[in-house]
Coordinates of C-alpha atoms and ligand atoms in Angstrom, one line a residue:
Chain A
X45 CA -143.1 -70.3 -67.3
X46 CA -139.4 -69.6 -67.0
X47 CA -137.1 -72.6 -65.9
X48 CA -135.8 -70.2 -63.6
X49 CA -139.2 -68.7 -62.2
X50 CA -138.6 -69.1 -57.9
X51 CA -135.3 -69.7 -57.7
X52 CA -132.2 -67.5 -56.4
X53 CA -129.7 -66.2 -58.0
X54 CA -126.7 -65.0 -56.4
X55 CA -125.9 -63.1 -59.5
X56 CA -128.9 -61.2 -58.9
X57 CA -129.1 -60.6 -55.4
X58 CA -128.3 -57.1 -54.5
X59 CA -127.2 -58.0 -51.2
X60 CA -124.1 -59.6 -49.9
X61 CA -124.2 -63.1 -48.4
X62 CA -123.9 -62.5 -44.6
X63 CA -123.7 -65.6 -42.8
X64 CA -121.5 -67.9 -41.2
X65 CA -121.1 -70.4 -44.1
X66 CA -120.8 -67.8 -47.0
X67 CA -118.4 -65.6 -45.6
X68 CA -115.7 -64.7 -42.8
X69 CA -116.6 -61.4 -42.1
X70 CA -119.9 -62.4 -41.1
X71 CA -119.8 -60.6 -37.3
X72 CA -120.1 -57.8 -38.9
X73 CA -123.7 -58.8 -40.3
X74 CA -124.3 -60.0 -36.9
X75 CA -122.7 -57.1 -35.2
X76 CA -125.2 -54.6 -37.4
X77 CA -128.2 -56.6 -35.9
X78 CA -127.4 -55.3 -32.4
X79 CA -127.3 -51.8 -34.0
X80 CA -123.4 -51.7 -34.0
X81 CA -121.5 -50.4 -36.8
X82 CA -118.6 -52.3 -36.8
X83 CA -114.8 -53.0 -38.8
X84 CA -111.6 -54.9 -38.3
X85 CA -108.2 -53.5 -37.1
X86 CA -104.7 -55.3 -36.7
X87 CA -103.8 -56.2 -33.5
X88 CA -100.1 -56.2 -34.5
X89 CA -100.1 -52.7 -36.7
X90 CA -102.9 -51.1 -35.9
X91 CA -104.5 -50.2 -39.2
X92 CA -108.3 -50.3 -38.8
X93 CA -109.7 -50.8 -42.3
X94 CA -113.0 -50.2 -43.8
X95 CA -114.7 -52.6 -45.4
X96 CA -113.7 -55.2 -42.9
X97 CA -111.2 -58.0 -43.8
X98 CA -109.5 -61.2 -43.1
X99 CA -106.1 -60.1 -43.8
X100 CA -105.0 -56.1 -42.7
X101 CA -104.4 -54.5 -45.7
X102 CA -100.9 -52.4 -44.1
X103 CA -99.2 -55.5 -42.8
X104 CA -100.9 -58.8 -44.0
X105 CA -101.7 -60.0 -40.5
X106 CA -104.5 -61.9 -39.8
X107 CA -104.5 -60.8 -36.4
X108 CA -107.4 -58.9 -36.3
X109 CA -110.0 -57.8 -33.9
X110 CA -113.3 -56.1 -34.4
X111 CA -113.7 -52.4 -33.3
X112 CA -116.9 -49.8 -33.0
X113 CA -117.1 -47.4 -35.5
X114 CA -119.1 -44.2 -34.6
X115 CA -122.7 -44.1 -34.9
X116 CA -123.1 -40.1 -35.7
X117 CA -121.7 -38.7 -38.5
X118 CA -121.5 -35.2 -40.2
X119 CA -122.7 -34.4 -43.5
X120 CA -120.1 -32.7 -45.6
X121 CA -122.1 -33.1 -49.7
X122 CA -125.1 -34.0 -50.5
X123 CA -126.6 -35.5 -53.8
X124 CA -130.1 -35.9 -55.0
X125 CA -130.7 -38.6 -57.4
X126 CA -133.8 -37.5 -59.4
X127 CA -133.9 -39.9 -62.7
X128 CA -132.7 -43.7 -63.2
X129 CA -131.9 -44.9 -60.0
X130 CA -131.4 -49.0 -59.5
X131 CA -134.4 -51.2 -59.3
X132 CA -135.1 -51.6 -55.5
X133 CA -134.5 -47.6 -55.0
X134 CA -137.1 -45.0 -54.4
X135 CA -136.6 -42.0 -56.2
X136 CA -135.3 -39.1 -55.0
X137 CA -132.3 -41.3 -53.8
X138 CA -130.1 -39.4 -51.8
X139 CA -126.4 -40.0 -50.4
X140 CA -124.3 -38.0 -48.8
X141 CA -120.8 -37.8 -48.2
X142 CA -120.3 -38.4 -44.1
X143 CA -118.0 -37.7 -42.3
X144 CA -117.8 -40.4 -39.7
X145 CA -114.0 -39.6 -37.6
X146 CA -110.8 -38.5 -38.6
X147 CA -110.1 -41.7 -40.6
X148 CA -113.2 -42.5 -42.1
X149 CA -115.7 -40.4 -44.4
X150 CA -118.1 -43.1 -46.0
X151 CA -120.5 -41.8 -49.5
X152 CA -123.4 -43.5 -48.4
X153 CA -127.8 -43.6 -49.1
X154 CA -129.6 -41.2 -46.5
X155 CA -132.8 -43.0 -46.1
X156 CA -136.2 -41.6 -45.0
X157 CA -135.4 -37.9 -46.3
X158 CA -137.3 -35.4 -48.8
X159 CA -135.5 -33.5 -51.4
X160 CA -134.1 -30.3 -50.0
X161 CA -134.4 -31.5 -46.7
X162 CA -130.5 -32.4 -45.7
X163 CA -128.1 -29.7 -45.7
X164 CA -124.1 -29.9 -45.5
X165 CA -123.3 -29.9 -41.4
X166 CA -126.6 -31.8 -40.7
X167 CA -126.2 -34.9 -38.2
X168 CA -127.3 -37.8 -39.3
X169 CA -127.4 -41.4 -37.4
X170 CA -126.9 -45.2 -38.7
X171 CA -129.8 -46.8 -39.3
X172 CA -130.3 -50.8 -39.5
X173 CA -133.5 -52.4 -41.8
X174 CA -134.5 -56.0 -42.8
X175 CA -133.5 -56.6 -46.8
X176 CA -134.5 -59.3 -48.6
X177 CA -134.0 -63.0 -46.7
X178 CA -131.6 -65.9 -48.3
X179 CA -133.2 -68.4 -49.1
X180 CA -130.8 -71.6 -48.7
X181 CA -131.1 -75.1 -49.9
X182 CA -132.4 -77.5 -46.8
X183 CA -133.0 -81.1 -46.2
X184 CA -135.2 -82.8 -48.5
X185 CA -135.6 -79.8 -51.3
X186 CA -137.0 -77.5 -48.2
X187 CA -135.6 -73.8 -48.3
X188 CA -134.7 -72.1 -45.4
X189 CA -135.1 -68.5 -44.9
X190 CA -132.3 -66.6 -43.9
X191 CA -133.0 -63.2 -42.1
X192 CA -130.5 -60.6 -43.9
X193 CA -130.2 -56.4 -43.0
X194 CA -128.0 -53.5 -44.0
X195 CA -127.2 -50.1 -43.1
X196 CA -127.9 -46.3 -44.1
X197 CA -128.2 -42.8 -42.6
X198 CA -130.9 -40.8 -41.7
X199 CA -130.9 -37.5 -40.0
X200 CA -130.0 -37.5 -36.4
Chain B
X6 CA -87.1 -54.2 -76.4
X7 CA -88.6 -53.9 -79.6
X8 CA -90.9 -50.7 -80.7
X9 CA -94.6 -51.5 -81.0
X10 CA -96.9 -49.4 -83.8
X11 CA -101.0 -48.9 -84.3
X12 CA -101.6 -50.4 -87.7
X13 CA -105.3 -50.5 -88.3
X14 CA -108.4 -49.8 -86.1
X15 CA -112.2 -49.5 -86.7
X16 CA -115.8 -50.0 -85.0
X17 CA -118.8 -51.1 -85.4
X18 CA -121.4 -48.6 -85.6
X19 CA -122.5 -47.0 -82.0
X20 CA -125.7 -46.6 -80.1
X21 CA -129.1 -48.5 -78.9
X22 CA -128.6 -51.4 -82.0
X23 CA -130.4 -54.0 -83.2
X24 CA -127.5 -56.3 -82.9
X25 CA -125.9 -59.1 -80.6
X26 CA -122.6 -58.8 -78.6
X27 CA -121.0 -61.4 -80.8
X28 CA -122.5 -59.6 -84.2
X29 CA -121.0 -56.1 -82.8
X30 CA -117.3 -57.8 -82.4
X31 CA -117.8 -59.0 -85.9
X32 CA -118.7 -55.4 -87.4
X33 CA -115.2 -54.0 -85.3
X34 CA -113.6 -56.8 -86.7
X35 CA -114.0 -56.3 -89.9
X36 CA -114.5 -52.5 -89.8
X37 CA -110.5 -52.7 -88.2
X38 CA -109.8 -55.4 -91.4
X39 CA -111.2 -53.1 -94.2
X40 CA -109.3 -49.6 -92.6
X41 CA -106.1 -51.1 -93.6
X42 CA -106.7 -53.7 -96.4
X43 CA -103.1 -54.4 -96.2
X44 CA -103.6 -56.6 -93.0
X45 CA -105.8 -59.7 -92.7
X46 CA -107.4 -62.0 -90.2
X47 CA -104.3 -64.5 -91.3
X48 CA -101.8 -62.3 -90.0
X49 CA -103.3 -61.9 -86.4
X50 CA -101.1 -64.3 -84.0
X51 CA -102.5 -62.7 -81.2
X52 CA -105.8 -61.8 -80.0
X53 CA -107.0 -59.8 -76.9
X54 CA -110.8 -59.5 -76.1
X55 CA -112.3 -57.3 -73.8
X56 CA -116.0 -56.6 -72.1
X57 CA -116.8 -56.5 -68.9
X58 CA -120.8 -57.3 -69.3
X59 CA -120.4 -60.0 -71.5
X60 CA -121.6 -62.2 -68.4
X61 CA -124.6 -60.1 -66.9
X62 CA -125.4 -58.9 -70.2
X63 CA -125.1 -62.0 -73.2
X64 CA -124.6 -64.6 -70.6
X65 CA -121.4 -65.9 -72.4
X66 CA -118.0 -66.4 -70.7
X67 CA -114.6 -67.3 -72.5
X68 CA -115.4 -64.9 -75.1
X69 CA -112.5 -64.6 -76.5
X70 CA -112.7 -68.0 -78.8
X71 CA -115.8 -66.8 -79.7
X72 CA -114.7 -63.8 -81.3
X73 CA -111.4 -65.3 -82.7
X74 CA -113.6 -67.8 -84.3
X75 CA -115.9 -65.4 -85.7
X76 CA -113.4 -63.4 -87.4
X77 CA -111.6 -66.4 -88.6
X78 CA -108.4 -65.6 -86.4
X79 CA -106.1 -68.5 -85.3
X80 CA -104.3 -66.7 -82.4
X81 CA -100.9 -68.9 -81.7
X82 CA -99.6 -66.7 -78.9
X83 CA -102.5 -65.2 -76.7
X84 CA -106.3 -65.7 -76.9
X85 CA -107.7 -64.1 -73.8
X86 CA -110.3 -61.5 -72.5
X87 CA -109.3 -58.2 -70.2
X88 CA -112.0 -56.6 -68.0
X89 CA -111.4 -52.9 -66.3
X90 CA -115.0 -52.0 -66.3
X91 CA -114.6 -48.4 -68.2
X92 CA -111.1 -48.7 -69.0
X93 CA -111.5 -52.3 -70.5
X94 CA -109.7 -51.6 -73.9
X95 CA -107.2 -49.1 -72.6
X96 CA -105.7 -52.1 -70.9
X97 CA -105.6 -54.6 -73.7
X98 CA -104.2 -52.2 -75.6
X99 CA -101.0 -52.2 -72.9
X100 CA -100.7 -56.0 -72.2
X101 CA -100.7 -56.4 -76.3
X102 CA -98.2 -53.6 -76.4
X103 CA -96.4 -55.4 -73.4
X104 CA -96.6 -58.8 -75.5
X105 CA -95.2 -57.3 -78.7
X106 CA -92.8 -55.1 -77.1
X107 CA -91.3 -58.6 -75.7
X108 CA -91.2 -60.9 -78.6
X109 CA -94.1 -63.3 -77.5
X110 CA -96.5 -61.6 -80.4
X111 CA -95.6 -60.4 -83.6
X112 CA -99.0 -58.8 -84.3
X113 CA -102.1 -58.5 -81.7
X114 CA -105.3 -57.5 -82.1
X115 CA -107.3 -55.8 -79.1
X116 CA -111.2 -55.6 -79.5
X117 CA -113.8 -54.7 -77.1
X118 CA -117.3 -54.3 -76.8
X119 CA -120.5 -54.6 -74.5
X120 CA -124.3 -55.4 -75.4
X121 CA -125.8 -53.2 -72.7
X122 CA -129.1 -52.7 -74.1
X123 CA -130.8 -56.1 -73.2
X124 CA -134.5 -56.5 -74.1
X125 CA -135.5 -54.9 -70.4
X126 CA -134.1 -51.7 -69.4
X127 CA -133.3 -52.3 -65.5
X128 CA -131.5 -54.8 -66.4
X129 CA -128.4 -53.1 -67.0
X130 CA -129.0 -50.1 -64.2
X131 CA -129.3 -53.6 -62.1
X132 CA -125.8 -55.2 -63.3
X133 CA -123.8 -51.9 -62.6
X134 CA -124.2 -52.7 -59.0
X135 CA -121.3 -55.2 -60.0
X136 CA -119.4 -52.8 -61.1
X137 CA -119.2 -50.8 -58.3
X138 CA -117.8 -52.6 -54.8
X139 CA -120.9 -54.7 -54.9
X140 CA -121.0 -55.6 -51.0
X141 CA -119.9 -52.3 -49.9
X142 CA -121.0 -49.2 -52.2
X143 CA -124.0 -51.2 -54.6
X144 CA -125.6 -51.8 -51.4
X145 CA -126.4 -48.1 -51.0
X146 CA -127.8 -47.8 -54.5
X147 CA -124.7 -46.8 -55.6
X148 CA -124.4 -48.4 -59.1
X149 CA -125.1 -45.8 -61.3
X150 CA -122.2 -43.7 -60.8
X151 CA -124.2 -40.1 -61.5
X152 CA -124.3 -39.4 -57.3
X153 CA -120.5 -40.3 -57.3
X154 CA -119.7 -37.6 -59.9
X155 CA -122.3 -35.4 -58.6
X156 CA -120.2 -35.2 -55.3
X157 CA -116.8 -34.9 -57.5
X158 CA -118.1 -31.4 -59.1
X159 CA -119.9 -30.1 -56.0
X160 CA -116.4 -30.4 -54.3
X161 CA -114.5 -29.0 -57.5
X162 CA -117.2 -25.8 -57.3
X163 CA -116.6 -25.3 -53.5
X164 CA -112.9 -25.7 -53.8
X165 CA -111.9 -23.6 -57.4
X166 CA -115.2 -22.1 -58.4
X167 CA -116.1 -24.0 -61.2
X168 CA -119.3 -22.8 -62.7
X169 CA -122.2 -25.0 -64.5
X170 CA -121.9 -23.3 -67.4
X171 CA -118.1 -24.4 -67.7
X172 CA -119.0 -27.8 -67.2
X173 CA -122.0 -27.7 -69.9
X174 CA -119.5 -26.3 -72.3
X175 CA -117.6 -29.3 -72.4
X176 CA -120.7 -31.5 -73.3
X177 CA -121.3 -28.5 -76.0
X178 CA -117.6 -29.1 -77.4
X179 CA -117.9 -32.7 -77.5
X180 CA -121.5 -33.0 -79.0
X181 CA -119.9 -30.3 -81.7
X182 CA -116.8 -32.9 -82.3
X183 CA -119.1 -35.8 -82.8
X184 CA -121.0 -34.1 -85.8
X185 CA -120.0 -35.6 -88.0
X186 CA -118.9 -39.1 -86.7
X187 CA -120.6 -41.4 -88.4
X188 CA -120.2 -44.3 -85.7
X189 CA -121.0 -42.4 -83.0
X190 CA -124.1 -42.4 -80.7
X191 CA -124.8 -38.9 -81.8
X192 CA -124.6 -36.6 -84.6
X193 CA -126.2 -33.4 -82.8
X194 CA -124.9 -30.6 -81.4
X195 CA -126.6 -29.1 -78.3
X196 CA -126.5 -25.6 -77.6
X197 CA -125.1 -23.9 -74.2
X198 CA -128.8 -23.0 -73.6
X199 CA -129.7 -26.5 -73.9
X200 CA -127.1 -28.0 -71.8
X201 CA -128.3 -25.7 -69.1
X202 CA -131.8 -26.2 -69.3
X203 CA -131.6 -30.4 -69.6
X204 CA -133.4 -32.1 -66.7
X205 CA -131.5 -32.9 -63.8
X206 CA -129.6 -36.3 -63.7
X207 CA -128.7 -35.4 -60.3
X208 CA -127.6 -31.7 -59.4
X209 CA -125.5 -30.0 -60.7
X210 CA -125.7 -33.2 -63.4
X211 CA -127.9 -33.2 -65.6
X212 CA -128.9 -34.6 -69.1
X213 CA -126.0 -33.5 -71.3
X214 CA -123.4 -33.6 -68.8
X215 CA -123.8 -37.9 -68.3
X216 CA -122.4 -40.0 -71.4
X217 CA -125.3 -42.3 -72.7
X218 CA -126.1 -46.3 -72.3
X219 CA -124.5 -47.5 -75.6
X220 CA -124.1 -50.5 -77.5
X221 CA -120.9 -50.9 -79.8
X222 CA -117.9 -52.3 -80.4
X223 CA -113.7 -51.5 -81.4
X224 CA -110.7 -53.1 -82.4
X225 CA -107.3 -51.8 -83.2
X226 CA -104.7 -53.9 -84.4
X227 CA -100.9 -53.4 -82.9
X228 CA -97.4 -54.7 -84.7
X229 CA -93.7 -54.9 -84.0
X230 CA -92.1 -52.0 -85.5
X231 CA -90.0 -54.3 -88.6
X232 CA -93.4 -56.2 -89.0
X233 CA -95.4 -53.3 -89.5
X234 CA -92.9 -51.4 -92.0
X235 CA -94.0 -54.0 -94.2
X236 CA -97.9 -54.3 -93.4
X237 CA -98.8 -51.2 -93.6
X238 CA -97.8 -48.1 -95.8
X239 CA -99.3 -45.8 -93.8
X240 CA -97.5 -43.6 -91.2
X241 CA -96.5 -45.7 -88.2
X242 CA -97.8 -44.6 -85.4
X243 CA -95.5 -45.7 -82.4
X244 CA -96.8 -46.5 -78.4
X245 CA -94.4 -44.6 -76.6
X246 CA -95.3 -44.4 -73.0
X247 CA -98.5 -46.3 -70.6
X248 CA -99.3 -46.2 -67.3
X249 CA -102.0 -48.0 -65.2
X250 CA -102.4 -46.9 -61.3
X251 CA -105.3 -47.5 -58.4
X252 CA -105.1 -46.5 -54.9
X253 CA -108.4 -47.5 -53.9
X254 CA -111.9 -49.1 -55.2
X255 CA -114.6 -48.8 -52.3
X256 CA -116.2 -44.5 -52.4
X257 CA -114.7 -44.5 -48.7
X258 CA -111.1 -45.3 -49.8
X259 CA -110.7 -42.4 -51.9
X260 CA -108.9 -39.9 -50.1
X261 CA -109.7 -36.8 -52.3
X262 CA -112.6 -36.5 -54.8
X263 CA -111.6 -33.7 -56.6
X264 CA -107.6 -34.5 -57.5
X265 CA -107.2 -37.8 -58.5
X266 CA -103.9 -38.9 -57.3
X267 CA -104.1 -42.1 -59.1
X268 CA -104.4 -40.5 -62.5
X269 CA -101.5 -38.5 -61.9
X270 CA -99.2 -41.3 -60.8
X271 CA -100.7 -43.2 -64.4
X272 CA -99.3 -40.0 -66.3
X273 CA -95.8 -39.5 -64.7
X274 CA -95.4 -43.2 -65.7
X275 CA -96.6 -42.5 -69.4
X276 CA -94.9 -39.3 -69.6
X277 CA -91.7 -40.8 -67.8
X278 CA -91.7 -43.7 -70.7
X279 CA -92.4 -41.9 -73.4
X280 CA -89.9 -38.6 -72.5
X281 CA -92.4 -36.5 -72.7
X282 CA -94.4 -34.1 -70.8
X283 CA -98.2 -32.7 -70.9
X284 CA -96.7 -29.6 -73.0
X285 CA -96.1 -31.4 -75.3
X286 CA -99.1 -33.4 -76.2
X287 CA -101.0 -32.3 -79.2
X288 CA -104.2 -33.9 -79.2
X289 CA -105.2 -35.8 -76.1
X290 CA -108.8 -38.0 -75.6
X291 CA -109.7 -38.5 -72.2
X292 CA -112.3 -40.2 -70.1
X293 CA -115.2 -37.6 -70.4
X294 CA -118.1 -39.7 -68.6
X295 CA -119.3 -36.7 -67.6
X296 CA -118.0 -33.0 -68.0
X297 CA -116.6 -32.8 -64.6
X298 CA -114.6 -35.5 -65.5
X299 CA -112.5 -34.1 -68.6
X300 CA -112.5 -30.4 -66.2
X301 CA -110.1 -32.4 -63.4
X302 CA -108.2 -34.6 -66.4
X303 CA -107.0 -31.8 -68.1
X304 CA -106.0 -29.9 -64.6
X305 CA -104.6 -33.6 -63.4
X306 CA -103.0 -34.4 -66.4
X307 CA -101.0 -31.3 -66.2
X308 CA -102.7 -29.5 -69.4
X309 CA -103.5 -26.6 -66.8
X310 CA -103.2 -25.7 -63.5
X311 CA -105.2 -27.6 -60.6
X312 CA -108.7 -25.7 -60.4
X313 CA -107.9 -24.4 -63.7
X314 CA -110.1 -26.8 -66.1
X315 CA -113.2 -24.5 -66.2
X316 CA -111.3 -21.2 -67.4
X317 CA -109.1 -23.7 -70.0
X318 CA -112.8 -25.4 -71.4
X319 CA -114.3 -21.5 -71.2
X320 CA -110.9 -20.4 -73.1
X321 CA -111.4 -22.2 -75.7
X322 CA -108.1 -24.2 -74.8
X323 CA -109.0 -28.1 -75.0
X324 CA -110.6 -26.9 -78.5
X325 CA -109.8 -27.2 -81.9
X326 CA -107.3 -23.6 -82.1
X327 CA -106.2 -24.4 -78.5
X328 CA -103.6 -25.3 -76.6
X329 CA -104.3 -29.1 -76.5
X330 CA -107.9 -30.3 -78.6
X331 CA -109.7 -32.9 -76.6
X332 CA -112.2 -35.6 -77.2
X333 CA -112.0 -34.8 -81.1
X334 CA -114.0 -37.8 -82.1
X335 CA -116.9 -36.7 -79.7
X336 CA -115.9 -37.8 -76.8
X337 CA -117.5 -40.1 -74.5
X338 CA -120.0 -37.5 -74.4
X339 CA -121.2 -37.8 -78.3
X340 CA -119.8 -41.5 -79.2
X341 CA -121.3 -43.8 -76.1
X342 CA -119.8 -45.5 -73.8
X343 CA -119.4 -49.6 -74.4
X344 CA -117.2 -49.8 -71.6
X345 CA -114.8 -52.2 -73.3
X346 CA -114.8 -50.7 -76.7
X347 CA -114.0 -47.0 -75.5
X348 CA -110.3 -47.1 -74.9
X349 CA -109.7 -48.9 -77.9
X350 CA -111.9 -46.3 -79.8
X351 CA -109.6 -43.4 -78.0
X352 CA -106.9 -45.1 -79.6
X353 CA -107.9 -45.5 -82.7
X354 CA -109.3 -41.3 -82.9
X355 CA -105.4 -40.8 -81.8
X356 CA -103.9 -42.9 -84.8
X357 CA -105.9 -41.0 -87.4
X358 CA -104.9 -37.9 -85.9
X359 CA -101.1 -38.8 -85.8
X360 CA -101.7 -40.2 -89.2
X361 CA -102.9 -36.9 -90.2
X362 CA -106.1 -38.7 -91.6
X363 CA -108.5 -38.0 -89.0
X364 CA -112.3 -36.8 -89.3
X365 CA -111.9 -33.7 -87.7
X366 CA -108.2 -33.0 -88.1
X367 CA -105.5 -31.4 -85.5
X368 CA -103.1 -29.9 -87.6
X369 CA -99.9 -31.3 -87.5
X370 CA -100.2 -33.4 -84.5
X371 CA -97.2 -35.2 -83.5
X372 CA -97.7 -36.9 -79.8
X373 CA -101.3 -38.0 -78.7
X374 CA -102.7 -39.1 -75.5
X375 CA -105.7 -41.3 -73.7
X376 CA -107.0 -41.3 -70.7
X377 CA -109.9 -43.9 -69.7
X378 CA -110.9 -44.1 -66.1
X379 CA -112.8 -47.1 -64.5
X380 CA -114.9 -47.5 -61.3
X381 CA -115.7 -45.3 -58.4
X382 CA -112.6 -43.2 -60.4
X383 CA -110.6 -45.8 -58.7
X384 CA -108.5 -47.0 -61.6
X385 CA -106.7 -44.6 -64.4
X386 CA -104.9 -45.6 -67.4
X387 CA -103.1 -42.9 -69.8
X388 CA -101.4 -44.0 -73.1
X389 CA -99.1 -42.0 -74.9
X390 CA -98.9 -42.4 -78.8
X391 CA -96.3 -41.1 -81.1
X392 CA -96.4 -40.0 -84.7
X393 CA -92.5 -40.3 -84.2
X394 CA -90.4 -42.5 -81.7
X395 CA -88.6 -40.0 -79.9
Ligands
LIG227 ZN1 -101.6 -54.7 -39.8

């Protein structure tokens, strides 16, 4: 048995750390529960920035608020991976390049979607699943299971 | 300011090997060493290390003392380790340049390499999800950069008409350059028929169009210009001109896929330093991960027009006979891809070929360039080499 057999790795954990202790951007993990898709933007310069941050990346403020993104987007490319995606992935993978508003066009997975089956111009919607749960040190050697999700597309 | 010259360079050999990171460094060590028996391990005062796997891949961190002891090299003035992902070497090569060019190194080697093939294959598809902005763009399975570059030459097709065959002809070029590079990944040419034919990667990628996983490792050794007149009695070969430039890293930062406006701000500084411009480069090796890649370098580093690169690979133009020969050594495309070791190998093709003692030979070549790109395309870094200083 390995000396490592159970236990976490952050170094191998495909997701980010979302919560409160492990990082300051957490509302947006919490935001992305309630089914909002959210960022900061400066309150004194008004650059909203994707990913979300603790300083604005325009002015250095750390005045910042949190703002709705859209929900909807528009698909402008789409790619079909057919061979060597990561572990986790089920093959075809597909992204798409989608175009959210003016300001923001994100290259992100389309989820629950066949080969062939999304065309340039389709709508597609954000879409909020479970990933795997943290498990965190407790009292007394017990580990605490810390629900975790992330976000993809499908079509609208 | 003093003037800064390539005096020596080598690898170890290239592809899946039965061999450790630490053994591979060894091999480019020596293999640099043996090019240019003139130079020894003794005269190194400075030593520059690059990888970025070394971590997820050999689990070993401050790797630089572990190569310098190794090779038996007592650095006095720098012992350190770069990482830029893909264009790891490239930048060792300009902070030992920088070093030199200052008077805080008299001679500096740079050496880079990667162990990617670990004993269980997802294993490394898994760790590229660090390369990429691992909260934001691994996260959607993004890691292998295939659908990235997929996107990039969809976009290139809509916008200029860039065909499939075009970009298979590249991969055809390079395979043919590799021939009959003995370090290299591959010594096989592929046929245009092939390249069209190859499983899809992901469309219009497919087989031969994505350089390969590769194991391997460079080194390259630079020297102040009055040490190096009497190291070496080969031709100097001078650094005349770098540039380093990123306006983004997360896929939704980058304003336009299909120009990279980062790459051309790295090649007006090189250009601008070295008082040169792309006319008159005569050999160039750029970042050919995949074939749409070296179609927008040569457009974007002002070899041709923009939406140009598909007629100037068709043409014949980034050929041996054209107007500027690319990837001469094989390319990303034939050698492999160690991320850290492939700038420094770029380097090392461009010495021989300002040397005038290269494998595959471009006659009279007089300025040389590299260009390695890193990340979601989000960092570029072009070198310019000169056979003479001005
Ligand atoms: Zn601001």
């Amino acid at each position: 048995m390995s000396i490592v057999e159970g236990k976490y790795s952050v170094t191998m954990d495909m997701w980010p750390l979302q919560s409160k202790e492990m990082t300051r951007i957490y509302p947006f993990y919490d935001n992305l529960k309630e089914g909002r898709f959210t960022t900061t933007s400066c309150r004194d310069c008004g650059t909203r920035a994707f990913p979300p941050r603790v300083v604005c990346p325009e002015c250095l403020s750390e005045n910042l608020e949190w703002v709705d993104l859209p929900l909807k987007g528009r698909v402008l490319i789409v790619t079909e991976e057919e061979v060597g995606v990561p572990v986790g992935f089920e093959t075809p993978l597909i992204h798409a390049m989608i175009k959210l508003d003016d300001q923001l066009t994100v290259f992100a997975r389309v989820m629950n979607c066949k080969m062939g089956e999304l065309k340039e111009g389709d709508e597609v919607k954000l879409v909020v699943y479970p990933v795997d749960p943290l498990p965190v040190d407790g009292k007394k050697g017990a580990i605490n299971l810390q629900e975790r999700v992330f976000y993809a597309f499908e079509k609208a | 300011m003093r003037n800064v010259c390539v005096v020596a360079g080598g690898q170890s050999v290239w592809g899946m090997r039965q061999a450790s990171e630490r053994d591979m460094f060894q091999e480019a060590g020596k293999a640099a060493f043996a090019e240019n028996p003139a130079i020894t391990n003794k005269d190194v005062d400075g030593l520059i290390v690059g990888s970025a796997y070394t971590e997820r891949c050999s689990f070993q961190t401050h790797l630089a003392p572990v190569v310098a002891e190794s090779l038996g090299i007592k650095p006095v003035n720098i012992c350190c380790r770069v990482e830029l992902l893909c264009a790891t070497g490239s930048s060792g090569i300009i902070l030992a340049d920088a070093m030199i060019r200052s008077g805080k190194a008299d001679v500096v080697m740079v050496i880079g390499g990667e162990k990617l093939f670990t004993p269980q294959r997802w294993e490394v598809n898994y760790s590229e999800l660090a390369s990429v902005d691992h909260d934001w763009d691994g996260t959607q399975g993004l890691g292998l950069p295939p659908p990235v570059f997929s996107a990039v030459a969809q976009e290139h097709m809509k916008l200029y008409g860039t065909t499939e065959e075009q970009l298979a002809m590249v991969s055809v070029k390079n395979r043919r350059n590799g021939l009959n590079n003995k370090k290299g990944q591959y010594q096989e040419a592929i046929t245009l028929e092939q390249a069209m034919n190859a499983r899809a990667i992901v469309r219009p990628m497919k087989l031969f169009d994505c350089c390969p996983v590769t194991d391997g490792a460079a080194a390259i050794i630079l020297a102040a210009e009055e040490k190096a007149k009497y190291l070496t009695d080969k031709p100097l070969v001078y650094i005349r001109g770098t540039g380093q430039a990123t306006l983004h890293n997360m896929s939704a930062n980058m304003a336009n896929w299909s120009t990279w406006e980062s790459l051309k701000i790295a090649a007006k500084q090189a250009y601008a330093k070295a008082g040169v411009t792309a006319k008159d480069v005569n050999v160039a090796q750029t970042h050919d991960c995949f074939t749409i890649s070296e179609i927008i370098e040569t457009e974007d580093l002002g070899f041709c027009e923009k939406g140009e690169g598909g007629p100037f690979v068709q043409a014949g133009q980034s050929d041996f006979g054209g107007q500027v020969p690319i990837n001469t050594d094989g390319g990303l495309l034939s050698c492999g891809h160690p991320f850290g070791a492939t700038g420094i190998r770029q380097g090392i093709e461009i010495m021989h070929q300002l040397r005038g003692d290269a494998v595959r030979q471009v006659e009279g070549a007089r300025i040389g360039l590299t260009h390695n790109l890193s990340g979601f395309i989000a960092a570029h870094t072009v070198l310019i080499y000169g056979r003479d200083l001005a």
